[in-house]
CSV table of C-alpha atoms and ligand atoms in Angstrom, one decimal:
chain,number,residue,atom,x,y,z
O,8,MET,CA,50.0,152.4,95.7
O,9,SER,CA,53.6,153.3,94.7
O,10,LYS,CA,55.3,151.4,91.8
O,11,HIS,CA,58.0,148.9,92.8
O,12,PRO,CA,61.0,151.0,91.3
O,13,ASN,CA,62.3,149.6,88.0
O,14,THR,CA,64.9,147.5,87.4
O,15,ASP,CA,68.2,148.9,85.7
O,16,LEU,CA,68.8,147.0,82.8
O,17,LEU,CA,72.5,148.1,82.4
O,18,SER,CA,72.9,147.2,86.3
O,19,LEU,CA,72.6,143.6,85.3
O,20,GLU,CA,75.0,141.3,84.6
O,21,PRO,CA,74.6,139.7,81.2
O,22,GLU,CA,73.4,136.4,82.3
O,23,GLY,CA,71.1,138.4,84.9
O,24,LEU,CA,69.7,140.7,81.9
O,25,VAL,CA,68.8,137.5,79.7
O,26,ARG,CA,66.9,135.8,82.4
O,27,ALA,CA,65.0,139.1,83.6
O,28,LEU,CA,63.9,139.4,79.7
O,29,GLU,CA,63.4,136.0,79.4
O,30,SER,CA,60.8,136.2,82.0
O,31,HIS,CA,59.2,139.5,80.8
O,32,PHE,CA,58.9,138.5,77.1
O,33,ARG,CA,57.5,134.8,78.1
O,34,GLN,CA,54.8,136.5,80.1
O,35,ARG,CA,54.0,138.8,77.2
O,36,ASP,CA,54.0,136.1,74.7
O,37,GLN,CA,56.5,137.6,72.8
O,38,PRO,CA,59.4,135.5,70.6
O,39,VAL,CA,62.8,134.6,72.2
O,40,TYR,CA,64.8,136.6,69.8
O,41,ARG,CA,63.4,140.0,71.5
O,42,ILE,CA,66.1,139.1,74.3
O,43,GLY,CA,68.9,139.4,71.4
O,44,GLN,CA,67.4,142.5,70.1
O,45,VAL,CA,67.4,144.4,73.4
O,46,ARG,CA,70.8,142.9,74.1
O,47,ARG,CA,72.2,144.2,71.0
O,48,TRP,CA,70.7,147.6,71.7
O,49,LEU,CA,72.4,147.7,74.6
O,50,TYR,CA,75.8,146.2,74.3
O,51,GLU,CA,76.3,146.8,70.6
O,52,GLY,CA,74.0,150.0,69.8
O,53,LEU,CA,75.3,151.7,73.1
O,54,SER,CA,71.8,152.9,73.7
O,55,ALA,CA,70.8,155.1,76.5
O,56,SER,CA,66.9,154.8,76.0
O,57,ILE,CA,64.7,152.3,75.5
O,58,ASP,CA,62.9,154.5,72.8
O,59,GLU,CA,66.0,153.7,70.4
O,60,MET,CA,65.0,150.2,70.2
O,61,THR,CA,63.1,150.8,67.1
O,62,ASP,CA,63.0,146.9,66.1
O,63,LEU,CA,60.9,146.4,68.6
O,64,PRO,CA,57.0,147.1,68.3
O,65,LEU,CA,56.2,150.3,70.2
O,66,SER,CA,53.7,148.3,72.7
O,67,GLU,CA,56.7,146.3,73.3
O,68,ARG,CA,59.2,149.3,74.0
O,69,ASP,CA,56.3,150.8,76.0
O,70,ALA,CA,56.1,147.6,78.0
O,71,LEU,CA,59.6,147.6,78.7
O,72,LYS,CA,59.9,151.1,79.7
O,73,HIS,CA,56.9,150.0,82.5
O,74,PHE,CA,58.9,147.4,84.0
O,75,PHE,CA,62.7,148.5,83.3
O,76,THR,CA,64.8,151.9,83.0
O,77,LEU,CA,68.2,152.6,81.5
O,78,THR,CA,70.8,154.5,83.6
O,79,GLN,CA,70.6,158.1,82.5
O,80,LEU,CA,73.9,160.1,82.4
O,81,GLU,CA,73.5,163.7,81.5
O,82,LYS,CA,76.6,165.4,79.9
O,83,ALA,CA,77.1,168.5,82.2
O,84,ARG,CA,80.5,169.2,80.9
O,85,VAL,CA,83.0,168.3,77.8
O,86,GLU,CA,86.0,169.6,78.0
O,87,VAL,CA,89.1,168.5,75.6
O,88,SER,CA,92.8,169.1,76.6
O,89,GLN,CA,95.3,170.4,74.0
O,90,ASP,CA,97.1,167.0,74.0
O,91,GLY,CA,93.7,165.4,73.0
O,92,THR,CA,92.6,164.2,76.7
O,93,VAL,CA,88.7,164.4,76.9
O,94,LYS,CA,87.0,164.8,80.3
O,95,HIS,CA,83.5,164.4,80.8
O,96,LEU,CA,81.8,165.7,83.5
O,97,TRP,CA,78.5,163.6,84.0
O,98,ARG,CA,75.6,164.5,86.1
O,99,LEU,CA,73.6,161.5,87.8
O,100,SER,CA,69.9,161.3,88.2
O,101,ASP,CA,70.3,162.6,92.1
O,102,GLY,CA,72.5,165.8,91.0
O,103,GLU,CA,75.7,163.9,92.0
O,104,PHE,CA,78.6,164.4,89.5
O,105,VAL,CA,81.4,162.1,88.4
O,106,GLU,CA,83.9,162.4,85.8
O,107,SER,CA,85.8,160.0,83.1
O,108,VAL,CA,88.8,160.5,81.0
O,109,LEU,CA,89.0,159.8,77.6
O,110,ILE,CA,93.1,159.5,77.1
O,111,PRO,CA,94.6,158.8,73.5
O,112,THR,CA,97.8,157.3,72.9
O,113,LYS,CA,99.2,156.3,69.7
O,114,LYS,CA,98.1,152.7,70.0
O,115,ARG,CA,95.3,152.9,72.5
O,116,LEU,CA,92.5,154.9,73.7
O,117,THR,CA,92.1,154.4,77.5
O,118,LEU,CA,89.0,155.2,79.5
O,119,CYS,CA,89.3,156.0,83.1
O,120,ILE,CA,86.0,155.6,84.8
O,121,SER,CA,84.9,156.5,88.4
O,122,SER,CA,83.6,154.0,90.7
O,123,GLN,CA,82.2,156.4,93.5
O,124,ALA,CA,81.3,159.8,93.8
O,125,GLY,CA,83.6,161.0,95.9
O,126,CYS,CA,86.1,158.6,98.1
O,127,ALA,CA,86.1,157.9,101.7
O,128,MET,CA,90.0,157.1,101.9
O,129,GLY,CA,91.1,160.4,102.4
O,130,CYS,CA,94.8,160.1,100.9
O,131,THR,CA,96.3,163.3,101.5
O,132,PHE,CA,97.8,164.0,97.7
O,133,CYS,CA,94.6,163.3,96.0
O,134,ALA,CA,91.8,165.8,95.4
O,135,THR,CA,88.9,163.5,95.2
O,136,GLY,CA,89.9,162.4,99.0
O,137,TRP,CA,90.0,165.6,100.3
O,138,GLY,CA,86.3,165.9,98.5
O,139,GLY,CA,85.2,163.2,100.8
O,140,PHE,CA,82.5,160.6,100.1
O,141,GLN,CA,79.0,161.4,98.7
O,142,ARG,CA,77.7,158.0,97.6
O,143,GLN,CA,78.6,154.7,95.6
O,144,LEU,CA,77.8,154.1,92.0
O,145,THR,CA,75.6,151.6,90.6
O,146,ALA,CA,76.7,149.0,88.0
O,147,GLY,CA,74.8,150.9,85.6
O,148,GLU,CA,76.4,154.3,86.1
O,149,ILE,CA,79.9,152.5,86.1
O,150,VAL,CA,79.3,150.9,82.8
O,151,SER,CA,77.3,153.9,81.6
O,152,GLN,CA,80.5,156.1,81.5
O,153,TYR,CA,81.8,153.6,79.1
O,154,ALA,CA,78.9,153.7,76.8
O,155,ALA,CA,78.2,157.3,76.6
O,156,SER,CA,82.2,157.8,76.4
O,157,ARG,CA,82.4,155.2,73.4
O,158,ARG,CA,79.6,156.9,71.8
O,159,TRP,CA,81.6,160.0,72.0
O,160,ALA,CA,84.6,158.9,70.6
O,161,GLU,CA,83.4,157.1,67.7
O,162,LYS,CA,81.4,160.2,66.6
O,163,HIS,CA,84.3,162.9,67.4
O,164,LEU,CA,87.5,160.7,67.4
O,165,GLY,CA,86.4,157.9,65.0
O,166,ASP,CA,88.0,156.0,67.2
O,167,THR,CA,87.1,153.3,70.0
O,168,ILE,CA,87.9,152.6,73.2
O,169,SER,CA,90.5,150.0,73.5
O,170,ASN,CA,91.4,149.7,77.3
O,171,ILE,CA,89.5,151.0,80.5
O,172,VAL,CA,91.1,151.9,83.9
O,173,TYR,CA,89.4,152.0,87.0
O,174,MET,CA,91.4,154.9,88.1
O,175,GLY,CA,88.8,157.9,88.2
O,176,MET,CA,86.7,159.1,91.3
O,177,GLY,CA,86.6,156.5,94.0
O,178,GLU,CA,87.9,153.3,95.6
O,179,PRO,CA,86.7,150.4,93.3
O,180,LEU,CA,87.3,147.9,96.0
O,181,SER,CA,85.0,149.8,98.4
O,182,ASN,CA,82.0,149.4,96.1
O,183,ARG,CA,82.6,145.6,95.4
O,184,LYS,CA,79.2,144.4,94.2
O,185,ALA,CA,78.4,147.2,91.7
O,186,VAL,CA,82.4,147.2,90.5
O,187,HIS,CA,82.1,143.2,90.0
O,188,HIS,CA,78.9,143.4,88.1
O,189,SER,CA,80.3,146.3,85.7
O,190,LEU,CA,83.4,144.2,85.2
O,191,SER,CA,81.0,141.5,84.1
O,192,ILE,CA,79.1,143.6,82.1
O,193,LEU,CA,82.4,145.4,80.6
O,194,ASN,CA,83.5,142.2,79.6
O,195,GLN,CA,81.1,139.7,78.6
O,196,GLY,CA,78.3,142.4,77.5
O,197,TYR,CA,80.4,144.9,75.9
O,198,GLY,CA,82.9,142.4,75.0
O,199,VAL,CA,86.1,144.2,76.2
O,200,GLY,CA,89.0,141.8,76.7
O,201,ALA,CA,89.8,141.4,80.4
O,202,ARG,CA,93.5,142.2,80.1
O,203,ARG,CA,92.4,145.3,78.6
O,204,ILE,CA,90.6,146.1,82.0
O,205,THR,CA,92.6,147.5,85.2
O,206,VAL,CA,91.1,147.9,88.4
O,207,SER,CA,93.1,150.4,90.8
O,208,THR,CA,93.1,150.2,94.5
O,209,VAL,CA,94.6,151.7,97.5
O,210,GLY,CA,95.2,148.1,98.9
O,211,VAL,CA,91.3,147.2,99.9
O,212,VAL,CA,92.5,143.5,101.0
O,213,PRO,CA,89.2,141.7,100.8
O,214,GLY,CA,88.6,143.1,97.6
O,215,ILE,CA,91.9,142.0,96.2
O,216,LEU,CA,91.4,138.6,97.6
O,217,GLU,CA,88.0,138.4,95.9
O,218,LEU,CA,89.3,139.5,92.3
O,219,ALA,CA,92.0,136.9,92.8
O,220,GLU,CA,89.2,134.4,92.9
O,221,ARG,CA,87.7,135.7,89.1
O,222,PRO,CA,88.4,133.4,86.5
O,223,GLU,CA,89.0,136.5,84.0
O,224,GLN,CA,92.5,138.1,83.9
O,225,PHE,CA,91.6,141.4,85.0
O,226,ARG,CA,94.6,143.7,85.8
O,227,LEU,CA,95.1,145.0,89.2
O,228,ALA,CA,97.3,148.4,89.9
O,229,LEU,CA,98.2,149.1,93.6
O,230,SER,CA,98.5,152.7,94.4
O,231,LEU,CA,101.6,152.0,96.6
O,232,HIS,CA,103.2,155.4,96.7
O,233,ALA,CA,105.7,154.1,99.7
O,234,PRO,CA,107.4,151.1,100.1
O,235,ILE,CA,107.6,151.4,103.9
O,236,SER,CA,104.9,151.1,106.3
O,237,ASP,CA,105.4,154.6,108.3
O,238,LEU,CA,106.1,156.6,105.4
O,239,ARG,CA,102.8,155.0,103.6
O,240,LEU,CA,100.8,155.9,106.5
O,241,ARG,CA,101.4,159.6,105.9
O,242,LEU,CA,99.9,159.3,102.5
O,243,ILE,CA,97.3,156.6,103.0
O,244,PRO,CA,95.3,156.2,106.0
O,245,LEU,CA,93.8,152.8,104.9
O,246,GLU,CA,97.5,151.6,105.8
O,247,LYS,CA,96.6,151.5,109.2
O,248,ARG,CA,93.7,148.9,108.7
O,249,HIS,CA,95.8,147.1,105.8
O,250,PRO,CA,99.2,147.4,106.4
O,251,LEU,CA,101.6,146.7,103.7
O,252,PRO,CA,102.8,143.1,104.6
O,253,GLU,CA,98.8,142.2,104.6
O,254,VAL,CA,98.7,144.2,101.0
O,255,LEU,CA,101.7,142.2,99.9
O,256,SER,CA,100.4,138.6,101.0
O,257,ALA,CA,97.0,139.5,99.1
O,258,LEU,CA,98.8,140.3,96.2
O,259,LYS,CA,101.0,137.3,96.3
O,260,ARG,CA,97.4,135.2,96.0
O,261,PHE,CA,96.3,137.6,93.0
O,262,ASN,CA,99.5,136.5,91.6
O,263,GLU,CA,99.7,132.9,92.1
O,264,SER,CA,96.0,132.9,90.9
O,265,GLY,CA,97.5,133.0,87.2
O,266,GLY,CA,98.2,135.0,84.4
O,267,LYS,CA,97.3,138.0,86.2
O,268,ARG,CA,99.4,141.3,86.1
O,269,ILE,CA,100.1,143.6,88.8
O,270,THR,CA,101.3,147.2,88.6
O,271,PHE,CA,102.3,149.5,91.3
O,272,GLU,CA,101.4,153.2,91.1
O,273,TYR,CA,104.0,155.5,92.6
O,274,THR,CA,103.0,159.1,92.4
O,275,MET,CA,106.4,161.1,93.1
O,276,ILE,CA,106.1,164.1,95.5
O,277,ARG,CA,109.2,166.1,96.2
O,278,GLY,CA,110.8,165.8,99.6
O,279,VAL,CA,107.8,163.1,100.4
O,280,ASN,CA,108.7,159.8,99.0
O,281,ASP,CA,111.5,160.1,96.2
O,282,ALA,CA,114.5,159.4,98.5
O,283,SER,CA,117.2,157.2,96.9
O,284,GLU,CA,117.0,155.1,99.8
O,285,LEU,CA,113.4,154.1,99.0
O,286,ILE,CA,114.5,152.5,95.7
O,287,ALA,CA,115.8,149.2,97.3
O,288,PRO,CA,112.7,148.7,99.2
O,289,LEU,CA,110.5,149.3,96.3
O,290,ALA,CA,112.5,147.3,94.0
O,291,ASP,CA,112.1,144.2,96.6
O,292,LEU,CA,108.4,144.7,96.7
O,293,ALA,CA,107.8,144.7,93.0
O,294,LEU,CA,110.0,141.7,92.3
O,295,SER,CA,108.3,139.9,95.1
O,296,VAL,CA,105.0,139.9,93.2
O,297,GLY,CA,106.1,140.1,89.8
O,298,ALA,CA,105.1,143.9,89.6
O,299,TYR,CA,105.3,146.7,87.0
O,300,VAL,CA,106.1,150.1,88.3
O,301,ASN,CA,104.5,153.0,86.9
O,302,LEU,CA,106.3,156.4,88.3
O,303,ILE,CA,103.7,159.3,88.5
O,304,PRO,CA,104.5,162.7,88.6
O,305,PHE,CA,102.6,164.4,91.3
O,306,ASN,CA,100.1,166.6,90.1
O,307,PRO,CA,99.4,169.6,92.4
O,308,ILE,CA,96.4,169.7,94.2
O,309,PRO,CA,94.4,172.7,95.6
O,310,TYR,CA,94.4,171.7,99.4
O,311,GLN,CA,98.4,170.9,99.5
O,312,ASN,CA,101.5,172.6,99.1
O,313,TRP,CA,103.5,169.7,97.6
O,314,GLU,CA,105.0,169.5,94.4
O,315,SER,CA,106.4,166.9,91.9
O,316,SER,CA,109.5,165.3,92.2
O,317,GLU,CA,112.0,166.8,89.4
O,318,HIS,CA,111.8,165.1,86.1
O,319,HIS,CA,115.6,164.0,86.7
O,320,ARG,CA,114.8,162.5,89.9
O,321,ILE,CA,111.9,160.6,88.4
O,322,LYS,CA,114.2,159.6,85.8
O,323,ASP,CA,116.8,158.3,88.2
O,324,PHE,CA,114.4,156.3,90.0
O,325,ALA,CA,113.1,154.7,86.8
O,326,LYS,CA,116.7,153.6,85.8
O,327,ASN,CA,117.6,152.7,88.9
O,328,LEU,CA,114.4,150.0,89.8
O,329,GLN,CA,115.5,148.6,85.7
O,330,ARG,CA,119.2,148.1,87.0
O,331,ARG,CA,117.5,146.2,89.7
O,332,GLY,CA,115.4,144.1,87.5
O,333,VAL,CA,112.0,145.8,87.9
O,334,PRO,CA,110.2,146.9,84.7
O,335,ALA,CA,109.5,150.4,85.1
O,336,ALA,CA,108.1,153.6,83.3
O,337,ILE,CA,107.4,156.8,83.9
O,338,ARG,CA,103.7,158.1,83.2
O,339,GLU,CA,103.5,161.3,81.6
O,340,THR,CA,100.8,163.6,82.9
O,341,ARG,CA,98.2,164.3,80.5
O,342,GLY,CA,95.2,166.7,80.6
O,343,GLN,CA,96.7,169.0,82.7
O,344,ASP,CA,95.2,172.1,81.5
O,345,ILE,CA,91.7,170.6,81.7
O,346,ASP,CA,92.4,169.0,85.3
O,347,ALA,CA,92.2,165.3,83.7
O,348,ALA,CA,95.2,164.3,85.4
O,349,CYS,CA,95.1,161.8,88.1
O,350,GLY,CA,93.9,163.0,91.3
O,351,GLN,CA,92.6,165.9,90.2
O,352,LEU,CA,89.0,164.8,89.1
O,353,ARG,CA,86.2,166.7,90.3
O,354,ALA,CA,88.5,169.2,92.2
O,355,HIS,CA,87.6,171.8,90.0
O,356,THR,CA,83.6,171.3,90.0
O,357,LEU,CA,83.8,171.2,93.6
O,358,VAL,CA,86.2,174.4,94.0
O,359,GLN,CA,83.8,176.1,91.4
O,360,LEU,CA,80.6,174.9,93.0
O,361,GLU,CA,81.2,174.9,96.8
O,362,GLY,CA,84.4,177.3,97.3
O,363,SER,CA,87.4,176.2,98.3
O,364,ARG,CA,86.3,174.2,101.4
O,365,GLU,CA,88.9,173.3,103.5
O,366,ARG,CA,88.5,170.2,105.6
O,367,GLU,CA,89.4,168.9,108.9
O,368,HIS,CA,92.1,166.7,108.8
B,1796,SAH,N1,91.0,154.7,94.4
B,1796,SAH,C1,91.9,153.9,93.4
B,1796,SAH,C2,91.7,154.4,92.2
B,1796,SAH,C3,91.4,156.1,91.7
B,1796,SAH,S1,92.5,157.1,92.0
B,1796,SAH,C4,93.5,154.2,93.8
B,1796,SAH,O1,93.8,155.1,94.8
B,1796,SAH,O2,93.7,153.3,93.4
B,1796,SAH,C5,93.9,156.8,90.7
B,1796,SAH,C6,95.3,156.9,90.6
B,1796,SAH,O3,95.8,158.7,90.9
B,1796,SAH,C7,96.0,156.3,92.0
B,1796,SAH,O4,97.2,155.7,91.7
B,1796,SAH,C8,96.4,157.4,93.2
B,1796,SAH,O5,97.5,157.3,93.7
B,1796,SAH,C9,96.6,158.5,91.8
B,1796,SAH,N2,96.6,160.0,92.3
B,1796,SAH,C10,96.0,160.5,93.0
B,1796,SAH,N3,96.0,162.0,93.3
B,1796,SAH,C11,97.1,162.0,92.7
B,1796,SAH,C12,98.0,163.1,92.3
B,1796,SAH,N4,97.7,164.3,93.1
B,1796,SAH,N5,99.2,163.0,91.6
B,1796,SAH,C13,99.4,162.1,91.0
B,1796,SAH,N6,98.3,161.1,91.2
B,1796,SAH,C14,97.7,161.0,92.2
B,1797,SF4,FE1,90.7,157.5,97.0
B,1797,SF4,FE2,92.4,156.8,95.4
B,1797,SF4,FE3,92.0,159.4,95.9
B,1797,SF4,FE4,92.8,157.7,97.9
B,1797,SF4,S1,94.0,158.0,95.7
B,1797,SF4,S2,91.3,159.3,98.2
B,1797,SF4,S3,91.7,155.9,97.4
B,1797,SF4,S4,90.6,158.2,94.9
């Protein structure tokens, strides 16, 4: 008879973890403090294996291994950019790959994590989108990117991670159950403040509404890229299903749910979405939901011949938005020499592993 698949301790929300361990240790006549021991190994010790839990008797480690697992991320590659950006390529247990990126700045160490292997959204400017969708990540696979990256950062950079952004591969709000669990685990388990965690979405309305209902003040980034529907449709196929006005009313709900911050991500593509006439509608949208605007130079990708807007044009956009009362900043591109920039994740690996595969659009 085949054994029931073991529960992954790292995929359980902290409350669920305590419940599962309570019942496990009760059945084994073990003291309650065993729960705290395991919890500490996971969330403070950043453990990647039950064998590391050395203050548990060997027999208890064996029993835990019999009923539970811990997500294993195998480090397939680490690349360090000249500017200090660090990209990890992780191999998942079934051979899929995902990436996460550590981005050090003066005051912060931000980790960019993936929520899916690939992405089904097919945005025309994004390398992950061109690679197609492989599968959802489990909550354990999402939070393990944090635990493993933090272990790496503490060892090699002598620093810990201060902020997390769901801006790696995948559309987090298309993997809602695992992403919600991962948010609880990062916040209540590992203790990362909700305001230091940003979920980035291309506009999955039901997901935005669900996030608005959560009591924690997780931040939301909307990948806007165009302030009018016609143009947005050229860049983001989801615009057809969830057009801008619908996204906007979801953002209003999010905004009204109290103390939550919204950012617009606007990737600037030369001759595509950088016309001066777009500044006024962009400003209106931002003001209507109190959003902060991040202007991002487009990172060229292998499948498109688009280029970034020129720097003076991006500066002009930023200045004009500010003049209209919209807080705006230019996000510098990081880690370009190792393809760690937004929209480039996995592109390189796919091209290397499979040859540059043209996708029909
Ligand atoms: N799916 C989510 C999160 C992952 S994408 C989303 O779309 O929001 C993370 C960010 O990278 C998004 O803002 C996305 O629009 C941006 N991005 C994708 N491709 C890019 C490229 N080639 N150049 C610059 N930014 C890009
Ligand atoms: Fe997916 Fe985001 Fe890329 Fe669009 S921009 S294809 S939603 S990862």
